[in-house]
Amino acid sequence: MITDLELSKLRWRCRRGFLENDLILTRLLERRGANFSTEEHQQLLSLIALDDNDLWEIIAGRTDVFPAGADAMVATLRQTRITH
Amino acid sequence: MGLTVHKYDAVVIGAGGAGMRCALQLARAGLRVAVLSKVFPTRSHTVAAQGGIGASLGNMDEDNWHYHFYDTVKGSDWLGDQDAIEYMCREAPKVVYELEHMGMPFDRNPDGTIYQRPFGGHSAKYGEKPVPRACAAADRTGHAMLHTLYQQNVKSKTTFFVEWMALDIIRDADGDAVGVTALEMETGDVAIFHAKCVLFATGGAGRIFAASTNAFINTGDGLGMAARAGIPLEDMEFWQFHPTGVYNAGVLLTEGCRGEGAILRNKDGERFMERYAPKLKDLAPRDFISRCMDQEIKEGRGCGPNGDYIALDLTHLGAETIMKRLPSVHEIGKNFANVDVIKESIPVVPTIHYQMGGIPTNIHGQVVVPKDGNPNSVVNGLYAIGECSCVSVHGANRLGTNSLLDLLVFGRAAGNHLVDTALASRAFKPLPANAGDYSLARIDKLDSSSGGEYPQDVANDLRKSMQLHAGVFRTQKTMDEGVVQVLAIAQRAENLSLKDKSKVFNTARIEALEVANLMESAKATMVSAAARHESRGAHSVDDYSDSAEFPLGRNDKQWMKHTLWYSEGNRLDYKPVNLKPLTVDSIPPVKRTF
Ligand SMILES: Cc1cc2nc3c(=O)[nH]c(=O)nc-3n(C[C@H](O)[C@H](O)[C@H](O)COP(=O)(O)OP(=O)(O)OC[C@H]3O[C@@H](n4cnc5c(N)ncnc54)[C@H](O)[C@@H]3O)c2cc1C
């Protein structure tokens, strides 16, 4: 399970350069953040290390090119995007 | 005092377009430059800019800086300072070509020149017809600009302090800026940055409103720091509403869509902008279009079950143009409005977008305050550039693409001014003995308090109140009520408590420190707005409407002046608008029609 410190860092690093990413990432953290497994945490870290536009293209489903092993988190983010 | 002290010739707070353009100019001159940023530089809010950078290159149609100058003065509703506007418009082609030489991947015409698209309020021949003036890199202009500037800075040995939050300006007994205090998030430690000059490039405070196109990071930190250090904030009542924020989400649809031909329609399918602005139509300036949309909605011609939005129609542009030139608009339609913009129109409303006011500066980026009868007396060692500053080129309403331009022109100008005034050979002024105490006391108070409210609860109440009292639809009554409410919320913000008191990477503490900055920005906005008894640019008040004496509600006799709000005593002052350009004739005020 994710530690409090890790969640706090994640919260900050999910502060993004534009609103679209902020909205989806915040929605995800509010719904699931505290219960992330170590694996999910790692996957999300690899995605938020990307630039905002690249991250958004992945979330929006415009590209399927993303860091290896992040498939499950990409699916979760896309699901979060469409479930308002 | 026991705090770690970092020593640099210049410390730049903020790694967006303005901060990085300035840092580059300084680093290239061999100065030791530190850039502090709350987030990784290329994640600064500049990355959101899609539309372009305004410059009269004349690559698509006849254009020159005089036309750009005229448009910007008129766009500002005659609140912009004409010396600064002339400077910006003349320098524009230069800063764009410089970026091109640094490797910025601008869109091209078949002949290799930079492609330019039309944008609201930009015209040729003094308002006669729209002119393509926006230089863009597809719809990733801000992204491309940040990457270009970041790489150049790394090459020029700028030192970046990432995930550091500046807290307060350190001023000495003469009032000169000699450094800042900053919190390192990773350790929770506070340090001092001792410098020969401090440059603020902290961006806007768009998150003081509930519905905003701005990212969550835009909390007005530079404004808060300036206000706490006794520096007034200028023209904070002027907030731009972007006409095309997605209804219920805030997410922005770039004005580039209207540049490419998208049309605003009311519930009858009418292209209503033809009635209000026969020449520029859907490409009239943002404040004007926002007001017209407001009018359509108020008069019962809004769309949807509640008649409370306007339809933006791109369907006639065709799938190819949309996917090639406006791919992100297509994405946004799908994700935030559940609409395929190729086939149907998308619901939009005017949404808070850009802060025209800020920390007062001159055209060198030097912070200026009234002193001994001089309204623009320089604060030594302190500069502000970009959205946190008010130079003032945007006056009461900014033209699209003029912000990225402002970052480049004045970021570079501030850098040049420091280099030209021999910063390298200047000595460091000593730090005051108590430097750092004020910031430490603020943090101690947060850490030791209990039983108060949580920062996010108070911030949310503030945003709701600002939206209600200082949103697109302003009346004297709502603004007066807003002042009372916002001051009461600011009182609550004096007693915040933290759930988490740990030292390392404590997001709650960081957010509480941001709330203090939001409060200063909101108070400045609300108090300045309620005091301005006219309609001008983005400050559109029902009580001050169109009349023979005051066309469109603008009262030049009494109100052609800049507001200055001081945090101490919540006091207002005013200073004259500079109507005198540097070399050309002044553009005299007239009623704005398009
Ligand atoms: C969706 C959107 C689209 C836009 N499109 C365009 C466009 O096409 N053309 C145009 O001209 N304008 C556009 N604008 C406006 C323009 O993008 C902004 O005005 C501009 O990018 C602001 O740049 P800046 O350098 O002043 O600040 P920012 O890019 O916001 O950078 C602020 C920096 O300050 C740092 N910072 C803030 N507080 C602190 C602190 N306390 N300590 C340390 N660091 C701190 C941040 O980390 C960041 O690095 C758009 C705006 C939005 C919202």
XYZ file of C-alpha atoms in Angstrom, chain B residues 1-593:
593
model
C 19.488 33.189 12.111
C 20.592 29.659 11.323
C 19.005 29.284 7.897
C 20.946 28.049 4.896
C 21.800 30.969 2.613
C 22.151 30.531 -1.165
C 23.835 33.419 -2.942
C 23.127 34.325 -6.589
C 23.419 37.453 -8.716
C 19.762 37.069 -9.591
C 16.975 34.942 -8.224
C 13.998 34.412 -10.507
C 10.813 33.095 -8.911
C 8.930 31.138 -11.536
C 9.956 28.968 -14.471
C 7.140 29.738 -16.900
C 7.700 31.610 -20.141
C 8.480 34.924 -18.441
C 10.879 33.557 -15.823
C 12.782 31.385 -18.255
C 13.055 34.095 -20.929
C 14.489 36.454 -18.348
C 16.801 33.868 -16.781
C 18.183 33.066 -20.213
C 19.114 36.673 -20.876
C 20.917 36.846 -17.526
C 22.656 33.472 -17.763
C 23.863 34.178 -21.284
C 25.533 37.326 -19.940
C 27.476 35.143 -17.512
C 25.508 36.018 -14.381
C 24.807 33.437 -11.672
C 21.071 32.834 -11.877
C 18.807 30.727 -9.675
C 15.283 29.919 -10.882
C 12.850 28.636 -8.241
C 9.703 26.779 -9.243
C 6.916 25.001 -7.397
C 6.799 22.465 -10.225
C 9.121 21.144 -12.894
C 9.745 24.082 -15.292
C 8.056 22.589 -18.351
C 4.953 21.925 -16.235
C 4.434 25.621 -15.601
C 1.092 26.970 -16.692
C 2.549 28.471 -19.892
C 2.328 24.919 -21.221
C -1.445 25.424 -21.487
C -1.171 28.116 -24.149
C -2.324 26.779 -27.471
C -3.275 29.709 -29.655
C -0.074 31.543 -30.382
C 2.212 34.528 -29.954
C 1.160 37.837 -31.501
C 3.673 39.590 -33.766
C 3.146 41.672 -36.897
C 5.425 39.622 -39.129
C 3.082 40.200 -42.064
C 3.649 36.728 -43.452
C 0.050 36.145 -44.539
C -1.235 39.646 -45.226
C -0.038 43.214 -44.918
C 0.716 44.007 -41.278
C 2.971 46.257 -39.182
C 3.515 47.155 -35.526
C 1.428 50.323 -35.798
C -1.683 48.210 -36.467
C -0.775 45.894 -33.572
C -0.220 48.935 -31.337
C -3.606 50.393 -32.294
C -5.409 47.082 -31.674
C -3.769 46.646 -28.271
C -4.596 50.198 -27.112
C -8.183 49.826 -28.284
C -8.392 46.293 -26.882
C -7.230 47.626 -23.502
C -10.199 50.033 -23.517
C -7.677 52.844 -23.079
C -6.407 51.633 -19.723
C -3.147 50.291 -21.166
C -0.024 52.464 -20.911
C 0.817 53.496 -24.451
C 4.591 53.651 -23.895
C 4.638 50.003 -22.805
C 2.279 48.971 -25.605
C 4.449 50.630 -28.244
C 7.529 48.943 -26.810
C 5.879 45.520 -26.829
C 4.480 45.741 -30.362
C 7.759 47.027 -31.817
C 9.794 44.313 -30.126
C 7.350 41.537 -31.073
C 8.854 40.383 -34.388
C 12.323 40.413 -32.800
C 11.396 38.111 -29.904
C 9.570 35.717 -32.234
C 12.542 35.465 -34.600
C 14.846 34.964 -31.615
C 12.703 32.042 -30.497
C 12.768 30.677 -34.032
C 16.566 30.794 -33.972
C 16.603 28.994 -30.636
C 14.773 26.140 -32.336
C 11.090 26.791 -31.600
C 9.137 24.580 -34.056
C 6.692 27.176 -35.440
C 4.129 26.098 -38.047
C 5.302 27.043 -41.536
C 3.885 28.313 -44.789
C 4.850 26.494 -47.986
C 7.479 29.199 -48.609
C 9.126 28.433 -45.261
C 7.986 31.563 -43.422
C 6.153 31.284 -40.077
C 2.444 30.481 -40.523
C 0.142 32.981 -38.753
C -3.496 32.587 -37.823
C -6.098 35.259 -37.064
C -7.073 35.926 -33.454
C -9.736 38.053 -31.750
C -9.130 41.806 -31.789
C -6.153 41.675 -34.158
C -6.793 43.709 -37.287
C -5.147 45.406 -40.249
C -5.546 49.050 -41.204
C -6.753 50.164 -37.789
C -9.703 47.878 -37.312
C -10.715 47.436 -40.919
C -10.381 43.649 -41.227
C -8.980 40.725 -39.252
C -5.294 39.968 -39.854
C -3.453 36.698 -39.157
C -0.903 37.677 -36.511
C -0.619 34.664 -34.183
C 2.526 32.551 -34.565
C 1.875 29.042 -33.310
C 3.342 25.575 -33.009
C 0.190 23.573 -33.838
C -1.853 23.770 -30.630
C 1.215 23.262 -28.461
C 2.647 26.767 -28.610
C 3.235 27.149 -24.869
C 4.673 23.656 -24.619
C 7.102 24.278 -27.480
C 8.088 27.632 -26.009
C 8.787 26.215 -22.548
C 10.858 23.369 -23.963
C 12.865 25.690 -26.169
C 13.560 28.082 -23.296
C 14.319 25.309 -20.808
C 16.888 23.700 -23.088
C 18.550 27.042 -23.746
C 18.692 27.762 -20.014
C 20.252 24.404 -19.245
C 22.832 25.095 -21.935
C 23.534 28.526 -20.434
C 23.997 27.074 -16.926
C 20.949 28.527 -15.173
C 20.504 26.720 -11.836
C 16.967 25.381 -11.261
C 15.528 24.777 -7.792
C 12.529 22.574 -8.526
C 9.748 21.991 -5.980
C 10.857 25.016 -4.007
C 8.180 27.464 -2.938
C 9.161 31.097 -2.446
C 7.509 32.486 0.678
C 8.394 36.138 1.210
C 10.503 38.975 -0.187
C 13.352 40.182 2.007
C 13.605 43.983 1.925
C 16.308 45.894 3.779
C 15.996 49.129 5.747
C 16.134 51.163 2.501
C 13.209 49.146 1.160
C 15.451 47.451 -1.439
C 14.875 43.803 -2.316
C 17.860 41.691 -1.255
C 16.443 38.192 -1.475
C 13.598 35.815 -0.733
C 12.822 33.038 1.693
C 11.797 29.712 0.208
C 10.584 26.322 1.369
C 12.173 23.183 -0.027
C 9.287 20.739 -0.305
C 11.406 17.606 -0.196
C 12.883 18.460 3.226
C 10.425 20.984 4.623
C 13.369 23.306 5.351
C 13.255 27.055 4.816
C 16.292 28.711 3.201
C 17.272 32.219 2.186
C 18.182 33.199 -1.355
C 20.411 36.238 -1.055
C 20.607 38.108 -4.353
C 21.426 41.407 -6.013
C 17.975 41.331 -7.537
C 14.748 39.372 -7.199
C 12.503 38.805 -10.210
C 8.912 37.672 -9.832
C 7.519 35.561 -12.669
C 4.970 33.615 -10.670
C 2.030 33.739 -13.095
C -1.598 34.584 -12.330
C -4.110 33.950 -9.557
C -6.907 32.440 -11.665
C -7.768 29.963 -8.917
C -9.409 32.665 -6.811
C -12.496 31.871 -8.921
C -14.548 28.669 -8.866
C -14.937 28.466 -12.655
C -11.613 29.086 -14.316
C -9.623 27.899 -17.302
C -6.491 28.019 -15.133
C -4.598 25.062 -13.705
C -4.705 24.526 -9.923
C -1.190 25.905 -9.533
C -2.217 29.497 -10.313
C -2.566 30.737 -6.760
C -1.133 34.234 -7.108
C 1.929 33.650 -4.927
C 3.873 36.599 -6.345
C 0.927 38.880 -5.660
C 0.669 37.637 -2.083
C 4.375 38.114 -1.466
C 4.318 41.617 -2.944
C 1.208 42.622 -0.999
C 2.674 41.374 2.297
C 5.852 43.352 1.579
C 3.882 46.605 1.300
C 3.790 46.771 -2.504
C 0.444 47.739 -4.043
C -1.322 45.600 -6.657
C -2.486 47.379 -9.801
C -5.800 47.070 -11.691
C -6.801 43.809 -10.048
C -10.483 44.362 -10.872
C -9.745 43.458 -14.465
C -10.069 39.725 -15.109
C -10.536 38.420 -18.574
C -13.357 36.032 -19.263
C -12.608 33.746 -22.134
C -15.744 33.477 -24.251
C -15.265 29.782 -24.919
C -14.845 27.901 -21.653
C -16.607 24.544 -21.842
C -19.960 24.809 -20.034
C -19.726 23.160 -16.570
C -16.026 22.190 -16.861
C -14.064 25.440 -17.337
C -11.720 23.822 -19.821
C -10.736 26.290 -22.525
C -11.425 26.000 -26.220
C -8.693 28.041 -27.835
C -9.607 31.219 -29.636
C -7.706 29.588 -32.485
C -11.025 27.840 -33.263
C -12.658 31.136 -34.064
C -9.460 32.089 -35.907
C -9.967 29.014 -38.039
C -13.630 29.936 -38.607
C -15.753 28.577 -35.733
C -18.998 30.494 -35.137
C -20.958 31.386 -31.990
C -24.686 30.735 -32.302
C -27.696 31.392 -30.071
C -30.641 29.057 -29.550
C -32.129 30.132 -32.902
C -28.931 29.122 -34.655
C -28.242 32.804 -35.367
C -24.647 33.975 -35.781
C -25.367 36.795 -33.332
C -21.917 38.389 -33.395
C -22.751 39.745 -36.862
C -25.249 42.026 -35.155
C -22.881 43.299 -32.454
C -19.599 43.480 -34.407
C -20.350 43.708 -38.132
C -16.670 43.923 -39.080
C -14.836 41.524 -36.788
C -17.834 39.305 -35.962
C -16.690 36.237 -33.967
C -13.175 37.658 -33.885
C -14.002 40.753 -31.829
C -12.009 41.032 -28.550
C -12.811 38.702 -25.684
C -14.454 41.155 -23.310
C -16.742 42.361 -26.079
C -17.762 38.857 -27.134
C -18.267 37.787 -23.499
C -20.605 40.721 -22.961
C -22.547 39.885 -26.137
C -22.906 36.260 -25.019
C -24.102 37.492 -21.651
C -26.620 39.724 -23.408
C -27.947 36.864 -25.563
C -28.377 34.658 -22.495
C -30.039 37.432 -20.479
C -32.453 38.192 -23.311
C -33.576 34.564 -23.460
C -31.624 33.414 -26.498
C -29.230 31.110 -24.639
C -29.124 27.433 -25.591
C -29.963 24.295 -23.635
C -32.826 23.411 -21.268
C -31.954 26.318 -18.981
C -31.025 28.712 -21.774
C -27.710 29.333 -20.034
C -25.029 28.664 -22.625
C -24.028 29.508 -26.203
C -23.251 27.023 -28.974
C -19.843 27.096 -30.645
C -20.192 25.619 -34.116
C -17.186 24.106 -35.926
C -19.097 21.610 -38.052
C -18.649 23.565 -41.308
C -14.826 23.453 -40.950
C -14.732 19.780 -41.849
C -13.051 16.838 -40.178
C -9.713 17.395 -41.899
C -9.213 20.998 -40.753
C -10.405 20.181 -37.252
C -8.103 17.185 -36.888
C -5.125 18.987 -38.422
C -5.353 22.433 -36.878
C -7.497 21.935 -33.779
C -7.047 18.344 -32.592
C -7.224 19.287 -28.916
C -10.581 20.973 -29.426
C -11.879 17.667 -30.725
C -10.509 15.864 -27.634
C -11.951 18.402 -25.233
C -15.357 18.146 -26.881
C -15.345 14.400 -26.385
C -13.988 14.390 -22.846
C -15.532 17.365 -21.142
C -18.770 17.989 -23.085
C -19.537 14.576 -24.542
C -19.751 16.139 -27.989
C -18.105 15.344 -31.345
C -17.290 18.832 -32.642
C -17.020 17.515 -36.207
C -20.728 16.704 -36.108
C -22.317 19.003 -33.531
C -21.760 22.287 -31.748
C -20.278 22.487 -28.260
C -21.789 24.381 -25.276
C -19.624 27.292 -24.050
C -19.839 30.141 -21.517
C -17.527 33.067 -20.673
C -15.035 31.703 -18.098
C -12.311 33.361 -15.980
C -9.078 33.146 -17.891
C -6.474 35.833 -17.378
C -5.461 38.438 -14.835
C -4.795 41.804 -16.445
C -3.621 43.456 -13.224
C -0.662 42.607 -11.032
C 2.527 43.974 -9.533
C 3.120 47.451 -11.012
C 6.228 47.784 -13.195
C 7.822 50.004 -15.819
C 8.947 48.778 -19.255
C 12.209 47.418 -17.807
C 10.225 45.148 -15.489
C 11.264 47.201 -12.433
C 8.608 47.258 -9.728
C 7.306 50.802 -9.239
C 5.311 52.308 -6.371
C 4.100 55.811 -5.487
C 6.653 57.658 -3.379
C 7.256 61.341 -2.653
C 4.784 62.459 -5.293
C 6.192 60.169 -7.994
C 3.591 57.515 -8.870
C 6.247 55.314 -10.451
C 9.196 55.327 -8.082
C 11.447 52.275 -8.558
C 11.846 49.657 -5.803
C 15.537 48.814 -6.088
C 16.356 45.221 -6.840
C 12.770 44.096 -7.441
C 11.338 43.127 -10.833
C 8.102 41.496 -11.993
C 7.365 40.014 -15.400
C 4.637 37.991 -17.079
C 1.105 37.457 -15.822
C 1.952 38.407 -12.221
C 3.007 41.875 -13.382
C 1.113 44.912 -14.627
C 3.276 46.955 -16.965
C 0.435 47.736 -18.223
C 0.067 46.505 -21.792
C -3.299 44.797 -21.401
C -5.135 47.548 -19.525
C -8.766 46.565 -18.993
C -8.732 43.720 -21.512
C -5.957 41.623 -23.050
C -5.918 40.590 -26.677
C -5.337 36.878 -27.229
C -1.663 36.041 -28.010
C -0.475 39.218 -26.313
C 0.346 37.378 -23.092
C 2.961 35.026 -24.500
C 4.290 38.097 -26.257
C 4.347 40.036 -22.976
C 6.348 37.201 -21.320
C 8.950 37.218 -24.056
C 9.274 40.973 -24.498
C 9.370 41.972 -20.847
C 11.228 38.854 -19.662
C 13.955 39.779 -22.100
C 13.715 43.511 -21.282
C 14.169 42.893 -17.549
C 17.187 40.694 -18.260
C 18.679 43.289 -20.577
C 18.099 46.067 -18.084
C 20.018 44.183 -15.400
C 22.861 43.339 -17.754
C 23.035 46.912 -19.069
C 23.114 48.372 -15.573
C 26.144 46.231 -14.740
C 24.590 43.819 -12.264
C 27.695 41.625 -12.450
C 29.953 44.261 -10.918
C 27.461 45.404 -8.275
C 28.066 44.353 -4.661
C 25.539 42.315 -2.662
C 23.684 44.429 -0.114
C 23.793 42.767 3.313
C 20.794 40.757 4.520
C 18.908 42.299 7.439
C 19.593 40.510 10.732
C 16.009 39.273 10.957
C 15.763 38.009 7.364
C 13.705 34.853 7.438
C 12.003 35.494 10.787
C 8.740 36.609 9.220
C 8.400 33.480 7.068
C 9.388 31.190 9.925
C 6.765 32.824 12.124
C 4.111 32.239 9.479
C 5.011 28.555 9.319
C 5.226 28.213 13.106
C 1.759 29.683 13.425
C 0.364 27.069 11.038
C 2.210 24.250 12.755
C 1.130 25.213 16.241
C -2.492 26.082 15.530
C -5.317 23.734 16.297
C -9.085 23.913 16.080
C -9.060 26.208 13.052
C -10.481 25.416 9.633
C -8.716 23.421 6.934
C -7.136 25.444 4.119
C -9.110 23.842 1.281
C -12.464 24.503 2.967
C -11.706 28.195 3.320
C -10.253 28.371 -0.214
C -13.390 26.767 -1.640
C -15.622 29.285 0.110
C -13.452 32.087 -1.240
C -13.720 30.760 -4.804
C -17.489 30.461 -4.575
C -17.800 33.965 -3.206
C -15.525 35.463 -5.875
C -17.450 33.694 -8.597
C -20.718 35.068 -7.311
C -19.578 38.613 -6.592
C -16.847 39.331 -9.137
C -17.719 37.000 -12.029
C -18.826 37.993 -15.551
C -22.107 39.425 -14.324
C -21.234 42.280 -11.976
C -23.568 44.733 -10.260
C -22.646 47.390 -7.711
C -24.747 45.605 -5.109
C -23.141 42.179 -5.601
C -19.674 43.712 -5.566
C -20.370 45.644 -2.352
C -21.674 42.461 -0.738
C -18.628 40.650 -2.079
C -16.260 43.007 -0.276
C -17.897 42.252 3.072
C -17.932 38.512 2.435
C -14.393 38.220 1.107
C -12.961 40.218 4.013
C -14.796 37.890 6.393
C -13.374 34.831 4.633
C -9.910 36.395 4.805
C -10.365 36.638 8.588
C -11.105 32.918 8.721
C -7.925 32.295 6.736
C -5.937 33.831 9.599
C -6.718 30.750 11.691
C -6.018 27.745 9.550
C -5.137 24.369 10.993
C -3.258 21.526 9.400
C -4.381 17.907 9.550
C -0.859 16.799 8.885
C 2.006 18.515 10.705
C 4.843 16.415 9.351
C 7.815 18.295 8.016
C 8.743 16.456 4.845
C 6.709 17.061 1.691
C 3.688 18.278 3.573
C 1.199 19.196 0.834
C -1.283 20.511 3.407
C 1.230 23.069 4.651
C 2.059 24.147 1.114
C -1.628 24.589 0.340
C -2.142 26.630 3.490
C 0.697 28.914 2.429
C -0.945 29.239 -0.981
C -4.254 30.156 0.622
C -2.604 33.217 2.162
C -1.647 34.301 -1.360
C -5.098 33.564 -2.781
C -6.582 35.779 -0.072
C -4.425 38.796 -0.958
C -5.253 38.381 -4.659
C -8.971 38.027 -3.969
C -9.158 40.997 -1.597
C -7.336 43.145 -4.150
C -9.765 42.067 -6.876
C -12.945 42.486 -4.881
C -12.103 45.818 -3.258
C -10.750 47.346 -6.484
C -13.785 46.140 -8.451
C -16.363 47.532 -6.025
C -14.625 50.909 -6.029
C -14.560 51.347 -9.833
C -17.880 52.951 -10.687
C -17.866 52.460 -14.435
C -17.737 49.698 -17.048
C -14.451 49.321 -18.875
C -13.056 46.323 -20.725
C -13.534 43.186 -18.701
C -15.013 45.107 -15.749
C -18.581 45.216 -16.968
C -21.131 46.367 -14.396
C -24.885 46.416 -14.983
C -25.289 49.703 -13.093
C -22.915 51.485 -15.488
C -24.361 50.763 -18.883
C -24.313 52.507 -22.243
C -25.401 56.174 -22.227
C -24.777 59.255 -24.371
C -22.475 60.689 -21.724
C -20.697 57.400 -20.982
C -20.555 55.224 -24.116
C -20.674 51.543 -23.108
C -20.561 52.729 -19.492
C -16.977 53.972 -19.679
C -16.318 57.169 -17.729
C -13.008 58.577 -18.929
C -13.362 61.790 -16.975
C -13.279 60.101 -13.598
C -11.941 56.632 -14.203
C -9.207 56.709 -16.798
C -6.726 55.806 -14.076
C -4.985 52.755 -12.671
C -6.135 51.328 -9.352
C -3.529 50.563 -6.680
C -4.639 48.335 -3.794
C -2.569 48.083 -0.605
C -2.978 45.114 1.690
C -2.169 47.168 4.760
C -5.377 48.907 5.741
C -7.096 47.470 2.651
C -6.500 50.879 1.101
C -6.865 52.166 -2.469
C -4.879 54.723 -4.387
C -4.850 55.640 -8.070
C -2.300 56.725 -10.657
C -2.635 58.161 -14.150
C -2.669 56.074 -17.329
C 0.268 56.880 -19.604
C -1.368 57.985 -22.852
C 1.949 59.036 -24.398
C 3.653 56.425 -26.548
C 7.448 56.432 -26.949
C 7.710 57.776 -30.513
C 4.324 57.936 -32.222
C 1.120 59.895 -31.707
C -1.202 58.896 -28.899
C -4.345 56.975 -29.826
C -7.116 59.143 -28.377
C -9.972 57.355 -26.589
C -13.146 56.689 -28.573
C -16.126 54.406 -28.129
C -15.125 50.821 -28.920
C -17.000 49.366 -31.865
